[in-house]
Amino acid sequence: MFKKFDRKDVSTSTQVKTSVQRALKSQLLEKHPNVTEDQLDVLMPKKSPLVQYKLGSYTMIYCRRFEADGAEDDDDRIATTPKDVPILYQDRDGPILPTLKLVHRHPTLDFARVTVDKGAIPFLLGGANVMCPGLTNPGGEMPPDDADKPGLAKGDGVVIFAEGKEYAIGVGIMTMSSAEIRSKNKGIGIELLHYLGDGLYQIDEI
């Protein structure tokens, strides 16, 4: 999705209403039960505006706005305009997903996650979807399935880690449940939307 993303591709910004911000938090809490409300309040403080940008016809990028403080940046320039830093995004009616930089900056935010084996790493870093064997081979990992409920359902958003790597390398959506992935063990298991080094990862602000 963001392979060739450029900040010029987004439309004019719109400040998110408080009710919408609450709905975003509710969905994140529902889909990522290990993330707490207190953590989300730090991530999206009530007094700090959340700004929405539209990418194409169906994708929304949510940014936290940091007001100008007059401090010098890394290039010795004085900050005089607000910074809109991408933290979340949503494609069509899909799940609310975190940006990789958000995941890296806040490692205690325990989003739903999977791990792919070492062999899958170069394919993901090239923008390829995650194939089922990358999750079921030695080194791959998914949450355990219960008899009546899979660890991950079809359509769930997940942060993708890699065998032997400390930091996440991608974010995507399950194309089948974790139980189906284990039983079928072929085809695409996760649609990759955002990955290390893509256009969204390369920008710090919009």
PDB file of C-alpha atoms in Angstrom:
ATOM      1  CA  MET A   1       0.000   0.000   0.000  1.00  0.00           C
ATOM      2  CA  PHE A   2       2.714   2.472   0.945  1.00  0.00           C
ATOM      3  CA  LYS A   3       5.532   1.195  -1.282  1.00  0.00           C
ATOM      4  CA  LYS A   4       5.629   4.409  -3.338  1.00  0.00           C
ATOM      5  CA  PHE A   5       3.890   6.650  -0.821  1.00  0.00           C
ATOM      6  CA  ASP A   6       4.771  10.345  -0.839  1.00  0.00           C
ATOM      7  CA  ARG A   7       3.383  13.008   1.475  1.00  0.00           C
ATOM      8  CA  LYS A   8       2.225  14.880  -1.645  1.00  0.00           C
ATOM      9  CA  ASP A   9      -0.251  12.039  -2.263  1.00  0.00           C
ATOM     10  CA  VAL A  10      -2.460  12.978   0.695  1.00  0.00           C
ATOM     11  CA  SER A  11      -5.342  15.429   0.728  1.00  0.00           C
ATOM     12  CA  THR A  12      -5.928  18.413   2.995  1.00  0.00           C
ATOM     13  CA  SER A  13      -5.965  17.617   6.694  1.00  0.00           C
ATOM     14  CA  THR A  14      -9.064  17.489   8.887  1.00  0.00           C
ATOM     15  CA  GLN A  15      -9.035  17.547  12.675  1.00  0.00           C
ATOM     16  CA  VAL A  16     -10.649  14.414  14.099  1.00  0.00           C
ATOM     17  CA  LYS A  17     -13.706  14.928  16.291  1.00  0.00           C
ATOM     18  CA  THR A  18     -13.524  13.756  19.897  1.00  0.00           C
ATOM     19  CA  SER A  19     -16.229  11.147  19.245  1.00  0.00           C
ATOM     20  CA  VAL A  20     -14.245   9.682  16.350  1.00  0.00           C
ATOM     21  CA  GLN A  21     -11.097   9.614  18.443  1.00  0.00           C
ATOM     22  CA  ARG A  22     -12.961   7.659  21.130  1.00  0.00           C
ATOM     23  CA  ALA A  23     -14.168   5.213  18.481  1.00  0.00           C
ATOM     24  CA  LEU A  24     -10.604   4.684  17.249  1.00  0.00           C
ATOM     25  CA  LYS A  25      -9.456   3.927  20.787  1.00  0.00           C
ATOM     26  CA  SER A  26     -12.353   1.536  21.341  1.00  0.00           C
ATOM     27  CA  GLN A  27     -11.528  -0.451  18.223  1.00  0.00           C
ATOM     28  CA  LEU A  28      -7.857  -0.674  19.175  1.00  0.00           C
ATOM     29  CA  LEU A  29      -8.755  -1.885  22.676  1.00  0.00           C
ATOM     30  CA  GLU A  30     -11.153  -4.472  21.274  1.00  0.00           C
ATOM     31  CA  LYS A  31      -8.758  -5.862  18.670  1.00  0.00           C
ATOM     32  CA  HIS A  32      -5.593  -5.632  20.792  1.00  0.00           C
ATOM     33  CA  PRO A  33      -6.593  -6.763  24.307  1.00  0.00           C
ATOM     34  CA  ASN A  34      -3.041  -6.457  25.648  1.00  0.00           C
ATOM     35  CA  VAL A  35      -3.016  -2.714  24.919  1.00  0.00           C
ATOM     36  CA  THR A  36      -4.408  -0.667  27.812  1.00  0.00           C
ATOM     37  CA  GLU A  37      -6.570   2.442  27.809  1.00  0.00           C
ATOM     38  CA  ASP A  38      -3.903   4.323  29.770  1.00  0.00           C
ATOM     39  CA  GLN A  39      -1.351   3.565  27.052  1.00  0.00           C
ATOM     40  CA  LEU A  40      -3.690   4.875  24.368  1.00  0.00           C
ATOM     41  CA  ASP A  41      -4.341   8.029  26.409  1.00  0.00           C
ATOM     42  CA  VAL A  42      -0.603   8.693  26.339  1.00  0.00           C
ATOM     43  CA  LEU A  43      -0.480   7.987  22.628  1.00  0.00           C
ATOM     44  CA  MET A  44      -3.541  10.114  21.845  1.00  0.00           C
ATOM     45  CA  PRO A  45      -3.931  12.696  24.628  1.00  0.00           C
ATOM     46  CA  LYS A  46      -7.285  14.495  24.725  1.00  0.00           C
ATOM     47  CA  LYS A  47      -5.644  17.919  24.508  1.00  0.00           C
ATOM     48  CA  SER A  48      -3.392  16.984  21.582  1.00  0.00           C
ATOM     49  CA  PRO A  49      -5.239  17.177  18.231  1.00  0.00           C
ATOM     50  CA  LEU A  50      -5.534  14.090  16.075  1.00  0.00           C
ATOM     51  CA  VAL A  51      -5.487  14.995  12.386  1.00  0.00           C
ATOM     52  CA  GLN A  52      -6.828  12.890   9.531  1.00  0.00           C
ATOM     53  CA  TYR A  53      -5.381  12.802   6.016  1.00  0.00           C
ATOM     54  CA  LYS A  54      -7.000  11.017   3.102  1.00  0.00           C
ATOM     55  CA  LEU A  55      -4.891   8.926   0.739  1.00  0.00           C
ATOM     56  CA  GLY A  56      -6.682   8.085  -2.492  1.00  0.00           C
ATOM     57  CA  SER A  57     -10.376   7.259  -2.123  1.00  0.00           C
ATOM     58  CA  TYR A  58     -10.334   4.785   0.737  1.00  0.00           C
ATOM     59  CA  THR A  59      -7.281   5.103   3.004  1.00  0.00           C
ATOM     60  CA  MET A  60      -7.088   7.321   6.087  1.00  0.00           C
ATOM     61  CA  ILE A  61      -3.862   8.267   7.844  1.00  0.00           C
ATOM     62  CA  TYR A  62      -4.227   9.564  11.391  1.00  0.00           C
ATOM     63  CA  CYS A  63      -1.537  11.898  12.703  1.00  0.00           C
ATOM     64  CA  ARG A  64      -0.816  13.310  16.116  1.00  0.00           C
ATOM     65  CA  ARG A  65      -0.231  17.034  15.868  1.00  0.00           C
ATOM     66  CA  PHE A  66       2.720  18.489  17.735  1.00  0.00           C
ATOM     67  CA  GLU A  67       2.546  22.258  17.986  1.00  0.00           C
ATOM     68  CA  ALA A  68       5.606  24.338  17.081  1.00  0.00           C
ATOM     69  CA  ASP A  69       7.793  24.981  20.120  1.00  0.00           C
ATOM     70  CA  GLY A  70      10.427  27.245  18.582  1.00  0.00           C
ATOM     71  CA  ALA A  71      13.161  24.677  19.185  1.00  0.00           C
ATOM     72  CA  GLU A  72      15.837  23.827  16.636  1.00  0.00           C
ATOM     73  CA  ASP A  73      15.456  20.625  14.658  1.00  0.00           C
ATOM     74  CA  ASP A  74      18.226  18.302  13.434  1.00  0.00           C
ATOM     75  CA  ASP A  75      19.031  20.712  10.590  1.00  0.00           C
ATOM     76  CA  ASP A  76      19.358  23.712  12.931  1.00  0.00           C
ATOM     77  CA  ARG A  77      16.058  25.160  11.711  1.00  0.00           C
ATOM     78  CA  ILE A  78      13.574  26.773  14.081  1.00  0.00           C
ATOM     79  CA  ALA A  79      10.278  24.905  14.302  1.00  0.00           C
ATOM     80  CA  THR A  80       7.544  27.440  13.468  1.00  0.00           C
ATOM     81  CA  THR A  81       4.772  25.208  12.107  1.00  0.00           C
ATOM     82  CA  PRO A  82       2.942  22.241  13.659  1.00  0.00           C
ATOM     83  CA  LYS A  83       4.147  18.723  12.908  1.00  0.00           C
ATOM     84  CA  ASP A  84       1.637  16.044  11.952  1.00  0.00           C
ATOM     85  CA  VAL A  85       3.239  12.709  12.802  1.00  0.00           C
ATOM     86  CA  PRO A  86       1.557   9.554  11.376  1.00  0.00           C
ATOM     87  CA  ILE A  87       0.593   7.097  14.098  1.00  0.00           C
ATOM     88  CA  LEU A  88      -2.364   5.098  12.722  1.00  0.00           C
ATOM     89  CA  TYR A  89      -4.014   4.282   9.409  1.00  0.00           C
ATOM     90  CA  GLN A  90      -7.040   2.474   8.040  1.00  0.00           C
ATOM     91  CA  ASP A  91      -7.763   1.072   4.587  1.00  0.00           C
ATOM     92  CA  ARG A  92     -11.452   1.061   3.624  1.00  0.00           C
ATOM     93  CA  ASP A  93     -13.420  -0.570   6.460  1.00  0.00           C
ATOM     94  CA  GLY A  94     -10.441  -2.584   7.676  1.00  0.00           C
ATOM     95  CA  PRO A  95      -8.907  -2.512  11.139  1.00  0.00           C
ATOM     96  CA  ILE A  96      -7.159   0.513  12.617  1.00  0.00           C
ATOM     97  CA  LEU A  97      -3.428  -0.230  12.313  1.00  0.00           C
ATOM     98  CA  PRO A  98      -0.325   1.356  13.860  1.00  0.00           C
ATOM     99  CA  THR A  99       2.558   2.719  11.836  1.00  0.00           C
ATOM    100  CA  LEU A 100       5.844   0.890  12.225  1.00  0.00           C
ATOM    101  CA  LYS A 101       7.540   3.961  13.666  1.00  0.00           C
ATOM    102  CA  LEU A 102       4.866   4.104  16.349  1.00  0.00           C
ATOM    103  CA  VAL A 103       5.492   0.433  17.161  1.00  0.00           C
ATOM    104  CA  HIS A 104       9.247   1.056  17.337  1.00  0.00           C
ATOM    105  CA  ARG A 105       8.895   4.163  19.513  1.00  0.00           C
ATOM    106  CA  HIS A 106       6.485   2.482  21.946  1.00  0.00           C
ATOM    107  CA  PRO A 107       7.692  -1.112  22.392  1.00  0.00           C
ATOM    108  CA  THR A 108       5.458  -1.621  25.449  1.00  0.00           C
ATOM    109  CA  LEU A 109       2.334  -1.300  23.271  1.00  0.00           C
ATOM    110  CA  ASP A 110       1.539  -4.984  22.888  1.00  0.00           C
ATOM    111  CA  PHE A 111      -0.374  -5.104  19.619  1.00  0.00           C
ATOM    112  CA  ALA A 112      -1.554  -8.434  18.213  1.00  0.00           C
ATOM    113  CA  ARG A 113       1.539  -9.939  16.627  1.00  0.00           C
ATOM    114  CA  VAL A 114       3.026 -12.773  14.638  1.00  0.00           C
ATOM    115  CA  THR A 115       6.578 -13.802  13.841  1.00  0.00           C
ATOM    116  CA  VAL A 116       7.810 -14.990  10.445  1.00  0.00           C
ATOM    117  CA  ASP A 117      10.782 -17.295   9.930  1.00  0.00           C
ATOM    118  CA  LYS A 118      14.139 -16.008   8.660  1.00  0.00           C
ATOM    119  CA  GLY A 119      13.437 -17.157   5.117  1.00  0.00           C
ATOM    120  CA  ALA A 120      10.477 -14.780   4.804  1.00  0.00           C
ATOM    121  CA  ILE A 121      12.403 -11.640   5.765  1.00  0.00           C
ATOM    122  CA  PRO A 122      13.805 -10.614   2.332  1.00  0.00           C
ATOM    123  CA  PHE A 123      10.422 -11.133   0.691  1.00  0.00           C
ATOM    124  CA  LEU A 124       8.643  -8.938   3.226  1.00  0.00           C
ATOM    125  CA  LEU A 125      11.246  -6.211   2.918  1.00  0.00           C
ATOM    126  CA  GLY A 126      10.523  -6.254  -0.813  1.00  0.00           C
ATOM    127  CA  GLY A 127       6.822  -5.710  -0.160  1.00  0.00           C
ATOM    128  CA  ALA A 128       5.566  -9.293  -0.614  1.00  0.00           C
ATOM    129  CA  ASN A 129       2.630 -10.712   1.313  1.00  0.00           C
ATOM    130  CA  VAL A 130       3.255 -13.278   4.054  1.00  0.00           C
ATOM    131  CA  MET A 131       2.795 -16.853   2.906  1.00  0.00           C
ATOM    132  CA  CYS A 132       1.473 -19.448   5.336  1.00  0.00           C
ATOM    133  CA  PRO A 133       4.714 -21.480   5.571  1.00  0.00           C
ATOM    134  CA  GLY A 134       6.509 -18.358   6.795  1.00  0.00           C
ATOM    135  CA  LEU A 135       4.286 -18.515   9.865  1.00  0.00           C
ATOM    136  CA  THR A 136       4.245 -22.298  10.391  1.00  0.00           C
ATOM    137  CA  ASN A 137       7.882 -23.171   9.683  1.00  0.00           C
ATOM    138  CA  PRO A 138      10.339 -23.379  12.607  1.00  0.00           C
ATOM    139  CA  GLY A 139      10.997 -19.794  13.674  1.00  0.00           C
ATOM    140  CA  GLY A 140       7.489 -18.666  12.764  1.00  0.00           C
ATOM    141  CA  GLU A 141       4.953 -18.016  15.508  1.00  0.00           C
ATOM    142  CA  MET A 142       1.276 -17.152  15.948  1.00  0.00           C
ATOM    143  CA  PRO A 143      -0.949 -16.982  19.045  1.00  0.00           C
ATOM    144  CA  PRO A 144      -2.318 -20.396  20.067  1.00  0.00           C
ATOM    145  CA  ASP A 145      -5.779 -21.433  18.904  1.00  0.00           C
ATOM    146  CA  ASP A 146      -8.546 -22.565  21.261  1.00  0.00           C
ATOM    147  CA  ALA A 147     -10.971 -25.322  20.364  1.00  0.00           C
ATOM    148  CA  ASP A 148     -13.756 -22.817  19.721  1.00  0.00           C
ATOM    149  CA  LYS A 149     -11.797 -19.689  18.788  1.00  0.00           C
ATOM    150  CA  PRO A 150      -8.624 -19.083  16.734  1.00  0.00           C
ATOM    151  CA  GLY A 151      -5.817 -17.029  18.195  1.00  0.00           C
ATOM    152  CA  LEU A 152      -6.219 -14.597  15.288  1.00  0.00           C
ATOM    153  CA  ALA A 153      -9.324 -14.218  13.124  1.00  0.00           C
ATOM    154  CA  LYS A 154      -9.552 -13.462   9.431  1.00  0.00           C
ATOM    155  CA  GLY A 155      -9.449  -9.673   9.017  1.00  0.00           C
ATOM    156  CA  ASP A 156      -7.474  -9.016  12.200  1.00  0.00           C
ATOM    157  CA  GLY A 157      -4.648  -6.501  11.994  1.00  0.00           C
ATOM    158  CA  VAL A 158      -1.237  -7.727  13.139  1.00  0.00           C
ATOM    159  CA  VAL A 159       2.243  -6.383  13.701  1.00  0.00           C
ATOM    160  CA  ILE A 160       4.803  -8.630  12.011  1.00  0.00           C
ATOM    161  CA  PHE A 161       8.070  -9.503  13.726  1.00  0.00           C
ATOM    162  CA  ALA A 162      10.829 -11.683  12.291  1.00  0.00           C
ATOM    163  CA  GLU A 163      12.841 -14.544  13.702  1.00  0.00           C
ATOM    164  CA  GLY A 164      15.999 -13.242  15.348  1.00  0.00           C
ATOM    165  CA  LYS A 165      15.049  -9.555  14.954  1.00  0.00           C
ATOM    166  CA  GLU A 166      14.239  -7.215  17.831  1.00  0.00           C
ATOM    167  CA  TYR A 167      11.995  -4.784  15.991  1.00  0.00           C
ATOM    168  CA  ALA A 168       8.866  -5.315  13.904  1.00  0.00           C
ATOM    169  CA  ILE A 169       9.332  -5.301  10.137  1.00  0.00           C
ATOM    170  CA  GLY A 170       5.754  -5.009   8.901  1.00  0.00           C
ATOM    171  CA  VAL A 171       2.058  -4.541   9.565  1.00  0.00           C
ATOM    172  CA  GLY A 172      -0.736  -6.378   7.783  1.00  0.00           C
ATOM    173  CA  ILE A 173      -4.158  -8.020   7.820  1.00  0.00           C
ATOM    174  CA  MET A 174      -4.894 -11.706   8.278  1.00  0.00           C
ATOM    175  CA  THR A 175      -6.393 -13.182   5.086  1.00  0.00           C
ATOM    176  CA  MET A 176      -7.418 -16.298   6.987  1.00  0.00           C
ATOM    177  CA  SER A 177      -7.515 -17.269  10.641  1.00  0.00           C
ATOM    178  CA  SER A 178      -4.466 -18.618  12.435  1.00  0.00           C
ATOM    179  CA  ALA A 179      -6.265 -21.976  12.681  1.00  0.00           C
ATOM    180  CA  GLU A 180      -6.764 -22.054   8.898  1.00  0.00           C
ATOM    181  CA  ILE A 181      -3.141 -21.102   8.316  1.00  0.00           C
ATOM    182  CA  ARG A 182      -2.009 -24.018  10.462  1.00  0.00           C
ATOM    183  CA  SER A 183      -4.324 -26.489   8.757  1.00  0.00           C
ATOM    184  CA  LYS A 184      -3.937 -25.368   5.132  1.00  0.00           C
ATOM    185  CA  ASN A 185      -0.318 -24.189   5.290  1.00  0.00           C
ATOM    186  CA  LYS A 186      -0.394 -22.773   1.767  1.00  0.00           C
ATOM    187  CA  GLY A 187      -1.330 -19.518   0.093  1.00  0.00           C
ATOM    188  CA  ILE A 188      -1.232 -15.982   1.462  1.00  0.00           C
ATOM    189  CA  GLY A 189      -1.691 -15.795   5.219  1.00  0.00           C
ATOM    190  CA  ILE A 190      -1.254 -12.051   5.730  1.00  0.00           C
ATOM    191  CA  GLU A 191      -1.765  -9.172   3.324  1.00  0.00           C
ATOM    192  CA  LEU A 192       1.188  -6.835   3.873  1.00  0.00           C
ATOM    193  CA  LEU A 193       0.157  -3.169   3.986  1.00  0.00           C
ATOM    194  CA  HIS A 194       3.151  -1.407   5.522  1.00  0.00           C
ATOM    195  CA  TYR A 195       6.752  -2.520   5.926  1.00  0.00           C
ATOM    196  CA  LEU A 196      10.217  -1.396   6.934  1.00  0.00           C
ATOM    197  CA  GLY A 197      11.621   1.007   4.350  1.00  0.00           C
ATOM    198  CA  ASP A 198       8.410   1.747   2.431  1.00  0.00           C
ATOM    199  CA  GLY A 199       7.252   5.280   1.656  1.00  0.00           C
ATOM    200  CA  LEU A 200       5.313   5.764   4.899  1.00  0.00           C
ATOM    201  CA  TYR A 201       8.219   4.533   6.989  1.00  0.00           C
ATOM    202  CA  GLN A 202      10.584   6.998   5.346  1.00  0.00           C
ATOM    203  CA  ILE A 203       8.704  10.116   6.429  1.00  0.00           C
ATOM    204  CA  ASP A 204       8.567  11.568   9.920  1.00  0.00           C
ATOM    205  CA  GLU A 205       5.680  13.951   9.342  1.00  0.00           C
ATOM    206  CA  ILE A 206       3.075  14.917   6.756  1.00  0.00           C
TER     207      ILE A 206
END
